[in-house]
Amino acid sequence: MDDHTPSLHPARPVLEAPDIMRVLTRIAHEIVERAKGADDVVLLGIPTRGVFLARRLAAKLQEITGSTIPVGSLDITMYRDDLRLGPARALAHTEIPADGIDGRLVVLVDDVLYSGRTIRAALDALGDIGRPRAVQLAVLVDRGHRELPIRADYVGKNLPTSQRETVKVQLTEEDGHDGVLLGTRAPASDAASGATSEAAPGAGRTAGARPGTAPAG
């Protein structure tokens, strides 16, 4: 989950549009190689930007295999472990392909992997929908700082970060252009003095947070 928190320091690009295109192509090839084809693969994106990435991966897989790859979305809002800690959250959209997920290889797709709590919630949500034969995880960026024993099977870019740094993923479908930016949060003391203030998580996608949620990751 990327980070739209305002910072005192200009964010610098770590991936640009051509880089994102290349890493998605690579991930698609890795999925085909690991799955020995893509006959039973289903892609489920985690809203919001994970859904757009899943659709792009599905298109790449179709280019490689010549087959249409089922793609959908999986809302994890009601499965979050911080649900009771913040204000009410708007539900996103869950869309499961017509043939379902039973006995299929489900690849969850998200933009940033952080603490792992969002993926834990996604696994819980998935368990209420069906019983896939296996579940894998593809992320555009892995920024570390895991709080749960979860790792990605497919990673576009491993990006070591500090807790003060922010990772902001921008996609054309949502933001008008593609890119990944690395920034630095303003120190808490500066925010308290009025020099800057940390935006409410609803202001954008925070690494570890959905729109309108507290950080989880």
XYZ file of N, CA and C in Angstrom:
651
model
N 0.858 -1.177 0.000
C 0.000 0.000 0.000
C 0.890 1.221 0.000
N 0.716 2.066 -0.958
C 1.666 3.136 -1.082
C 1.320 4.315 -0.197
N 2.159 5.327 -0.243
C 2.074 6.390 0.744
C 1.902 7.737 0.072
N 0.770 8.412 0.370
C 0.515 9.748 -0.141
C 0.655 10.777 0.979
N 1.361 10.436 2.054
C 1.536 11.360 3.163
C 2.433 12.518 2.743
N 2.028 13.777 2.988
C 2.871 14.912 2.632
C 4.210 14.845 3.352
N 5.278 15.348 2.713
C 6.594 15.335 3.335
C 7.269 16.675 3.129
N 8.260 16.939 3.976
C 9.031 18.169 3.845
C 10.038 18.059 2.716
N 10.415 16.846 2.333
C 11.462 16.625 1.353
C 10.850 16.143 0.052
N 11.322 16.673 -1.077
C 10.765 16.234 -2.365
C 10.946 14.730 -2.553
N 9.890 14.077 -3.033
C 9.986 12.650 -3.316
C 10.794 12.449 -4.594
N 11.547 11.361 -4.642
C 12.342 11.075 -5.841
C 11.804 9.820 -6.515
N 11.825 9.794 -7.834
C 11.310 8.618 -8.542
C 12.255 7.433 -8.398
N 11.674 6.273 -8.119
C 12.468 5.041 -8.083
C 12.035 4.085 -9.201
N 10.831 4.285 -9.730
C 10.374 3.587 -10.928
C 9.604 4.587 -11.773
N 9.841 4.549 -13.066
C 9.084 5.375 -13.987
C 8.262 4.478 -14.901
N 7.461 5.087 -15.773
C 6.517 4.315 -16.587
C 7.168 3.152 -17.341
N 8.305 3.361 -18.038
C 8.922 2.228 -18.743
C 9.385 1.124 -17.792
N 9.838 1.515 -16.591
C 10.272 0.518 -15.601
C 9.089 -0.341 -15.151
N 7.947 0.295 -14.898
C 6.761 -0.448 -14.463
C 6.318 -1.418 -15.550
N 6.376 -0.968 -16.801
C 6.008 -1.849 -17.905
C 6.941 -3.066 -17.954
N 8.230 -2.826 -17.769
C 9.201 -3.932 -17.820
C 8.997 -4.916 -16.684
N 8.781 -4.406 -15.464
C 8.663 -5.339 -14.340
C 7.368 -6.142 -14.420
N 6.306 -5.546 -14.951
C 5.067 -6.310 -15.112
C 5.239 -7.400 -16.169
N 5.979 -7.089 -17.216
C 6.271 -8.113 -18.227
C 7.081 -9.245 -17.616
N 8.067 -8.889 -16.804
C 8.883 -9.922 -16.153
C 8.047 -10.771 -15.206
N 7.216 -10.139 -14.396
C 6.368 -10.889 -13.463
C 5.446 -11.834 -14.230
N 4.876 -11.366 -15.343
C 3.998 -12.226 -16.143
C 4.749 -13.460 -16.630
N 5.972 -13.289 -17.100
C 6.773 -14.431 -17.545
C 7.088 -15.367 -16.371
N 7.354 -14.790 -15.198
C 7.641 -15.615 -14.026
C 6.420 -16.433 -13.615
N 5.233 -15.837 -13.716
C 4.007 -16.572 -13.381
C 3.832 -17.754 -14.332
N 4.024 -17.505 -15.625
C 3.878 -18.581 -16.621
C 4.892 -19.686 -16.365
N 6.129 -19.306 -16.062
C 7.168 -20.308 -15.820
C 6.877 -21.123 -14.569
N 6.488 -20.433 -13.503
C 6.265 -21.123 -12.238
C 5.002 -21.978 -12.279
N 3.978 -21.507 -13.003
C 2.711 -22.240 -13.078
C 2.702 -23.246 -14.225
N 3.823 -23.275 -14.991
C 3.905 -24.149 -16.170
C 2.740 -23.875 -17.123
N 2.585 -22.592 -17.407
C 1.455 -22.118 -18.202
C 0.575 -21.245 -17.328
N -0.593 -20.912 -17.828
C -1.501 -20.082 -17.032
C -2.926 -20.584 -17.154
N -3.084 -21.879 -17.410
C -4.406 -22.434 -17.685
C -5.376 -22.269 -16.516
N -4.873 -22.389 -15.279
C -5.790 -22.302 -14.137
C -5.508 -21.089 -13.258
N -4.804 -20.102 -13.814
C -4.462 -18.905 -13.046
C -5.641 -17.934 -13.003
N -5.907 -17.393 -11.823
C -6.879 -16.309 -11.630
C -6.148 -15.171 -10.918
N -6.273 -13.969 -11.442
C -5.663 -12.797 -10.821
C -6.718 -12.005 -10.057
N -6.443 -11.715 -8.794
C -7.345 -10.893 -7.982
C -6.567 -9.695 -7.445
N -6.958 -8.502 -7.874
C -6.299 -7.301 -7.395
C -6.935 -6.786 -6.118
N -6.108 -6.233 -5.236
C -6.591 -5.627 -3.990
C -6.785 -4.134 -4.253
N -8.010 -3.619 -4.090
C -8.277 -2.210 -4.419
C -7.378 -1.267 -3.621
N -6.928 -0.150 -4.200
C -7.409 0.272 -5.508
C -6.397 -0.075 -6.609
N -5.154 0.296 -6.410
C -4.172 0.167 -7.480
C -3.803 -1.280 -7.787
N -4.015 -2.170 -6.839
C -3.772 -3.575 -7.106
C -4.681 -4.115 -8.192
N -5.891 -3.563 -8.293
C -6.829 -3.998 -9.335
C -6.305 -3.602 -10.714
N -5.805 -2.384 -10.830
C -5.262 -1.935 -12.113
C -4.037 -2.767 -12.505
N -3.192 -3.075 -11.530
C -2.018 -3.899 -11.816
C -2.426 -5.307 -12.239
N -3.463 -5.852 -11.599
C -3.935 -7.191 -11.966
C -4.439 -7.202 -13.405
N -5.154 -6.171 -13.802
C -5.649 -6.106 -15.182
C -4.495 -6.002 -16.178
N -3.475 -5.236 -15.822
C -2.313 -5.140 -16.708
C -1.586 -6.486 -16.807
N -1.455 -7.160 -15.680
C -0.809 -8.479 -15.704
C -1.612 -9.463 -16.543
N -2.940 -9.402 -16.437
C -3.786 -10.295 -17.229
C -3.554 -10.066 -18.720
N -3.412 -8.797 -19.117
C -3.155 -8.486 -20.524
C -1.789 -9.016 -20.957
N -0.785 -8.884 -20.081
C 0.546 -9.413 -20.391
C 0.510 -10.928 -20.517
N -0.206 -11.584 -19.615
C -0.303 -13.044 -19.667
C -1.010 -13.502 -20.947
N -1.999 -12.740 -21.366
C -2.688 -13.096 -22.603
C -1.749 -12.956 -23.801
N -0.903 -11.918 -23.785
C 0.075 -11.758 -24.860
C 1.029 -12.947 -24.919
N 1.416 -13.452 -23.752
C 2.395 -14.536 -23.681
C 1.766 -15.878 -24.032
N 0.574 -16.138 -23.506
C -0.029 -17.474 -23.630
C -1.075 -17.584 -24.739
N -1.623 -16.448 -25.144
C -2.701 -16.472 -26.120
C -4.046 -16.813 -25.515
N -4.101 -16.954 -24.199
C -5.342 -17.308 -23.507
C -5.841 -16.134 -22.669
N -7.156 -16.043 -22.519
C -7.743 -15.018 -21.662
C -7.607 -15.444 -20.211
N -7.054 -14.570 -19.394
C -6.811 -14.881 -17.976
C -7.898 -14.215 -17.130
N -8.627 -15.000 -16.326
C -9.659 -14.386 -15.466
C -9.028 -13.399 -14.480
N -9.655 -12.260 -14.341
C -9.138 -11.237 -13.434
C -10.305 -10.613 -12.685
N -10.102 -10.311 -11.414
C -11.148 -9.704 -10.603
C -10.544 -8.849 -9.507
N -11.354 -8.517 -8.514
C -10.899 -7.688 -7.395
C -11.399 -8.277 -6.086
N -10.651 -8.007 -5.023
C -10.970 -8.574 -3.711
C -10.910 -7.483 -2.656
N -12.069 -7.057 -2.174
C -12.116 -6.050 -1.113
C -11.826 -6.712 0.228
N -10.915 -6.123 0.997
C -10.531 -6.724 2.284
C -10.970 -5.864 3.469
N -11.793 -4.847 3.220
C -12.130 -3.863 4.257
C -12.633 -4.506 5.543
N -13.594 -5.407 5.441
C -14.218 -5.964 6.632
C -13.364 -7.041 7.305
N -12.216 -7.352 6.733
C -11.333 -8.375 7.301
C -10.093 -7.763 7.947
N -10.014 -6.437 7.940
C -8.841 -5.757 8.493
C -8.800 -5.907 10.015
N -7.594 -6.042 10.558
C -7.482 -6.193 12.005
C -7.475 -4.860 12.737
N -7.542 -3.740 11.974
C -7.618 -2.425 12.624
C -8.980 -1.774 12.399
N -9.963 -2.571 12.020
C -11.274 -2.032 11.657
C -11.904 -1.239 12.801
N -11.716 -1.715 14.023
C -12.363 -1.065 15.171
C -11.591 0.157 15.659
N -10.402 0.410 15.095
C -9.541 1.467 15.614
C -9.759 2.818 14.953
N -10.519 2.851 13.856
C -10.696 4.109 13.148
C -12.139 4.334 12.770
N -12.391 5.390 12.009
C -13.759 5.690 11.568
C -14.238 4.657 10.553
N -15.522 4.700 10.256
C -16.097 3.774 9.275
C -15.396 3.925 7.937
N -15.206 2.797 7.264
C -14.489 2.793 5.993
C -15.430 2.408 4.870
N -15.275 3.065 3.749
C -16.093 2.738 2.585
C -15.657 1.391 2.025
N -16.622 0.572 1.654
C -16.311 -0.718 1.062
C -15.883 -0.533 -0.381
N -14.899 -1.306 -0.795
C -14.490 -1.340 -2.191
C -15.268 -2.459 -2.882
N -14.836 -2.815 -4.078
C -15.605 -3.762 -4.880
C -14.906 -5.112 -4.922
N -15.664 -6.180 -4.673
C -15.167 -7.533 -4.889
C -15.827 -8.085 -6.142
N -15.008 -8.548 -7.050
C -15.506 -9.114 -8.302
C -14.760 -10.412 -8.578
N -15.446 -11.528 -8.452
C -14.851 -12.837 -8.671
C -15.235 -13.326 -10.065
N -14.264 -13.791 -10.857
C -14.588 -14.295 -12.198
C -15.676 -15.367 -12.159
N -16.414 -15.488 -13.250
C -17.602 -16.344 -13.308
C -17.323 -17.787 -12.919
N -16.150 -18.304 -13.272
C -15.823 -19.698 -12.965
C -15.318 -19.887 -11.531
N -15.258 -18.817 -10.760
C -14.852 -18.914 -9.363
C -13.362 -19.168 -9.192
N -13.000 -19.549 -7.973
C -11.583 -19.758 -7.657
C -11.298 -21.163 -7.152
N -12.317 -21.995 -6.968
C -12.103 -23.340 -6.440
C -11.166 -24.140 -7.348
N -10.128 -24.691 -6.746
C -9.191 -25.517 -7.479
C -8.272 -24.749 -8.406
N -8.298 -23.419 -8.358
C -7.477 -22.593 -9.249
C -6.257 -22.073 -8.507
N -5.275 -21.618 -9.266
C -4.130 -20.910 -8.704
C -4.477 -19.430 -8.676
N -4.706 -18.897 -7.494
C -5.062 -17.488 -7.339
C -3.794 -16.682 -7.064
N -3.572 -15.668 -7.880
C -2.467 -14.738 -7.642
C -3.060 -13.427 -7.157
N -2.843 -13.105 -5.882
C -3.234 -11.813 -5.340
C -2.258 -10.759 -5.846
N -2.772 -9.596 -6.203
C -1.931 -8.530 -6.765
C -2.151 -7.254 -5.966
N -1.051 -6.647 -5.524
C -1.139 -5.373 -4.815
C 0.020 -4.492 -5.236
N -0.059 -3.206 -4.863
C 0.983 -2.288 -5.301
C 2.218 -2.329 -4.394
N 2.011 -2.221 -3.068
C 3.142 -2.193 -2.137
C 2.924 -3.202 -1.024
N 3.927 -4.008 -0.760
C 3.905 -4.920 0.386
C 4.695 -4.274 1.514
N 4.060 -4.174 2.678
C 4.655 -3.467 3.818
C 4.617 -4.396 5.028
N 3.695 -4.209 5.941
C 3.673 -5.015 7.162
C 3.177 -6.437 6.922
N 2.369 -6.626 5.870
C 1.776 -7.933 5.591
C 0.358 -8.070 6.096
N -0.140 -7.075 6.826
C -1.472 -7.194 7.418
C -2.590 -7.127 6.369
N -2.386 -6.350 5.328
C -3.391 -6.310 4.271
C -3.504 -7.668 3.582
N -2.378 -8.320 3.365
C -2.397 -9.625 2.701
C -3.025 -10.676 3.611
N -2.782 -10.591 4.902
C -3.458 -11.505 5.831
C -4.970 -11.333 5.725
N -5.423 -10.081 5.664
C -6.847 -9.827 5.517
C -7.364 -10.377 4.187
N -6.560 -10.251 3.135
C -6.962 -10.768 1.824
C -7.101 -12.287 1.859
N -6.218 -12.961 2.566
C -6.310 -14.419 2.674
C -7.576 -14.827 3.426
N -7.925 -14.074 4.466
C -9.173 -14.353 5.188
C -10.381 -14.148 4.281
N -10.372 -13.050 3.516
C -11.476 -12.773 2.598
C -11.585 -13.865 1.540
N -10.442 -14.308 1.056
C -10.417 -15.348 0.022
C -11.017 -16.649 0.541
N -10.740 -16.962 1.810
C -11.247 -18.198 2.394
C -12.755 -18.233 2.491
N -13.399 -17.069 2.518
C -14.856 -17.017 2.568
C -15.490 -17.104 1.187
N -14.674 -17.038 0.155
C -15.188 -17.040 -1.216
C -15.066 -18.409 -1.867
N -13.993 -19.117 -1.563
C -13.777 -20.420 -2.187
C -12.505 -21.066 -1.676
N -12.116 -22.149 -2.350
C -10.935 -22.894 -1.919
C -9.994 -23.098 -3.102
N -9.107 -22.145 -3.335
C -8.144 -22.300 -4.420
C -7.163 -23.427 -4.113
N -6.542 -23.980 -5.147
C -5.553 -25.025 -4.909
C -4.259 -24.439 -4.351
N -4.013 -23.173 -4.668
C -2.832 -22.483 -4.149
C -3.058 -20.986 -4.279
N -2.370 -20.216 -3.429
C -2.446 -18.758 -3.480
C -1.026 -18.211 -3.546
N -0.792 -17.304 -4.480
C 0.488 -16.625 -4.595
C 0.264 -15.120 -4.517
N 1.367 -14.390 -4.354
C 1.277 -12.942 -4.190
C 2.248 -12.251 -5.141
N 1.727 -11.271 -5.883
C 2.554 -10.436 -6.754
C 2.400 -8.980 -6.320
N 3.525 -8.298 -6.125
C 3.489 -6.886 -5.739
C 4.442 -6.091 -6.617
N 4.086 -4.843 -6.831
C 4.967 -3.970 -7.608
C 6.211 -3.608 -6.804
N 6.019 -3.289 -5.511
C 7.131 -2.882 -4.640
C 7.035 -3.616 -3.308
N 8.159 -4.151 -2.855
C 8.276 -4.696 -1.500
C 9.202 -3.768 -0.732
N 8.631 -3.059 0.262
C 9.421 -2.071 1.002
C 9.910 -2.575 2.363
N 9.638 -3.843 2.675
C 10.125 -4.401 3.930
C 9.243 -4.054 5.114
N 9.808 -4.210 6.319
C 9.136 -3.914 7.594
C 7.951 -4.837 7.863
N 8.145 -6.113 7.577
C 7.063 -7.072 7.781
C 6.746 -7.266 9.256
N 5.471 -7.362 9.579
C 5.006 -7.657 10.933
C 4.397 -9.048 11.030
N 4.177 -9.683 9.889
C 3.625 -11.033 9.822
C 4.497 -11.860 8.866
N 4.503 -13.193 9.029
C 5.359 -14.043 8.188
C 4.778 -14.220 6.784
N 4.782 -13.143 6.023
C 4.225 -13.135 4.675
C 5.286 -12.599 3.725
N 5.431 -13.265 2.579
C 6.359 -12.766 1.572
C 5.715 -12.883 0.200
N 6.204 -12.081 -0.735
C 5.663 -12.095 -2.092
C 6.377 -13.154 -2.931
N 5.622 -13.783 -3.821
C 6.197 -14.728 -4.771
C 6.796 -14.010 -5.975
N 6.214 -12.863 -6.305
C 6.668 -12.084 -7.456
C 6.789 -10.629 -7.025
N 7.966 -10.049 -7.221
C 8.230 -8.678 -6.771
C 8.789 -7.872 -7.943
N 8.158 -6.721 -8.203
C 8.686 -5.849 -9.240
C 9.985 -5.211 -8.814
N 10.018 -4.661 -7.591
C 11.230 -4.025 -7.075
C 11.285 -4.162 -5.559
N 12.378 -4.686 -5.051
C 12.640 -4.657 -3.613
C 13.224 -3.290 -3.283
N 12.587 -2.587 -2.353
C 12.980 -1.219 -2.055
C 13.177 -1.066 -0.551
N 14.409 -1.274 -0.062
C 14.651 -1.090 1.375
C 14.319 0.342 1.790
N 13.555 0.474 2.856
C 13.129 1.798 3.317
C 13.251 1.879 4.831
N 13.255 3.101 5.330
C 13.107 3.316 6.763
C 11.631 3.552 7.052
N 11.270 3.492 8.324
C 9.876 3.716 8.698
C 9.442 5.155 8.402
N 10.395 6.076 8.336
C 10.050 7.477 8.072
C 9.837 7.744 6.594
N 10.260 6.810 5.747
C 10.126 7.032 4.310
C 8.735 6.635 3.823
N 8.310 7.258 2.757
C 7.009 6.988 2.152
C 7.212 6.447 0.743
N 6.340 5.536 0.346
C 6.364 4.978 -1.000
C 5.023 5.288 -1.656
N 5.072 6.031 -2.731
C 3.859 6.467 -3.415
C 3.825 5.868 -4.813
N 2.850 5.013 -5.057
C 2.661 4.411 -6.380
C 1.617 5.217 -7.138
N 1.958 5.583 -8.347
C 1.040 6.315 -9.212
C 0.792 5.479 -10.468
N -0.478 5.304 -10.822
C -0.846 4.558 -12.015
C -1.770 5.402 -12.879
N -1.624 5.265 -14.179
C -2.380 6.092 -15.116
C -3.877 6.013 -14.856
N -4.374 4.816 -14.549
C -5.814 4.638 -14.364
C -6.368 5.471 -13.206
N -5.544 5.746 -12.221
C -5.986 6.469 -11.028
C -5.387 7.870 -10.946
N -4.136 8.015 -11.389
C -3.384 9.244 -11.157
C -3.022 10.006 -12.430
N -3.291 9.415 -13.583
C -2.987 10.085 -14.833
C -1.616 9.789 -15.397
N -0.770 9.116 -14.626
C 0.562 8.742 -15.098
C 1.099 7.634 -14.206
N 2.168 6.988 -14.679
C 2.798 5.891 -13.930
C 4.075 6.359 -13.246
N 4.303 5.864 -12.048
C 5.560 6.134 -11.358
C 5.509 5.623 -9.936
N 6.687 5.460 -9.343
C 6.811 5.134 -7.919
C 7.777 6.139 -7.324
N 7.336 6.820 -6.268
C 8.125 7.880 -5.650
C 8.487 7.496 -4.219
N 9.712 7.806 -3.842
C 10.178 7.594 -2.476
C 10.385 8.950 -1.821
N 9.698 9.165 -0.699
C 9.806 10.424 0.019
C 10.096 10.196 1.493
N 10.054 11.273 2.272
C 10.315 11.191 3.709
C 9.233 11.945 4.453
N 8.643 11.293 5.449
C 7.630 11.969 6.269
C 8.263 13.099 7.062
N 7.468 14.134 7.291
C 7.912 15.211 8.158
C 8.032 14.706 9.586
N 9.058 15.143 10.337
C 9.166 14.740 11.738
C 7.911 15.121 12.516
N 7.562 14.289 13.477
C 6.348 14.522 14.261
C 6.388 15.871 14.957
N 7.576 16.292 15.418
C 7.684 17.562 16.121
C 7.337 18.721 15.202
N 7.743 18.610 13.902
C 7.416 19.666 12.956
C 5.926 19.713 12.707
N 5.318 18.520 12.609
C 3.877 18.477 12.375
C 3.131 19.120 13.530
N 3.612 18.839 14.765
C 2.942 19.367 15.943
C 3.061 20.886 16.011
N 4.189 21.422 15.496
C 4.405 22.864 15.581
C 3.682 23.615 14.474
N 3.090 22.841 13.523
C 2.342 23.502 12.463
C 3.136 23.655 11.191
N 4.419 23.213 11.178
C 5.216 23.314 9.962
C 4.609 22.473 8.858
N 4.063 21.352 9.236
C 3.331 20.513 8.300
C 2.446 19.610 9.121
N 1.511 18.967 8.502
C 0.665 18.034 9.228
C 0.500 16.790 8.397
N 0.502 15.648 9.056
C 0.355 14.388 8.356
C -1.096 14.247 7.933
N -1.291 14.025 6.644
C -2.660 13.951 6.118
C -3.381 12.753 6.688
N -4.680 12.903 6.833
C -5.487 11.750 7.212
C -5.320 10.682 6.156
N -5.278 9.400 6.554
C -5.047 8.351 5.585
C -6.024 8.372 4.412
N -7.167 8.955 4.548
C -8.101 9.020 3.439
C -7.630 9.911 2.309
N -6.534 10.673 2.527
C -6.059 11.579 1.488
C -5.373 10.852 0.355
N -5.076 9.608 0.500
C -4.414 8.868 -0.560
C -4.084 7.484 -0.093
N -3.232 6.773 -0.846
C -2.838 5.432 -0.470
C -1.579 5.504 0.359
N -1.637 5.102 1.606
C -0.468 5.099 2.461
C 0.103 3.709 2.528
N 1.433 3.611 2.548
C 2.075 2.317 2.623
C 1.557 1.599 3.847
N 0.745 0.589 3.634
C 0.121 -0.095 4.739
C -1.277 0.395 5.010
N -1.854 1.244 4.135
C -3.199 1.740 4.410
C -4.014 1.831 3.148
N -5.280 1.563 3.270
C -6.237 1.757 2.194
C -6.790 3.182 2.291
N -7.408 3.680 1.230
C -8.030 4.992 1.346
C -9.012 5.027 2.509
N -8.823 5.995 3.403
C -9.728 6.142 4.524
C -9.449 5.173 5.653
N -8.229 4.614 5.722
C -7.929 3.654 6.762
C -6.672 4.042 7.495
N -6.502 3.438 8.663
C -5.236 3.572 9.367
C -4.237 2.615 8.738
N -2.911 2.883 8.881
C -1.921 2.029 8.250
C -2.041 0.577 8.711
N -1.869 -0.320 7.786
C -1.819 -1.750 8.116
C -0.735 -2.424 7.322
N -0.825 -2.431 5.982
C 0.256 -2.936 5.148
C 0.059 -4.333 4.683
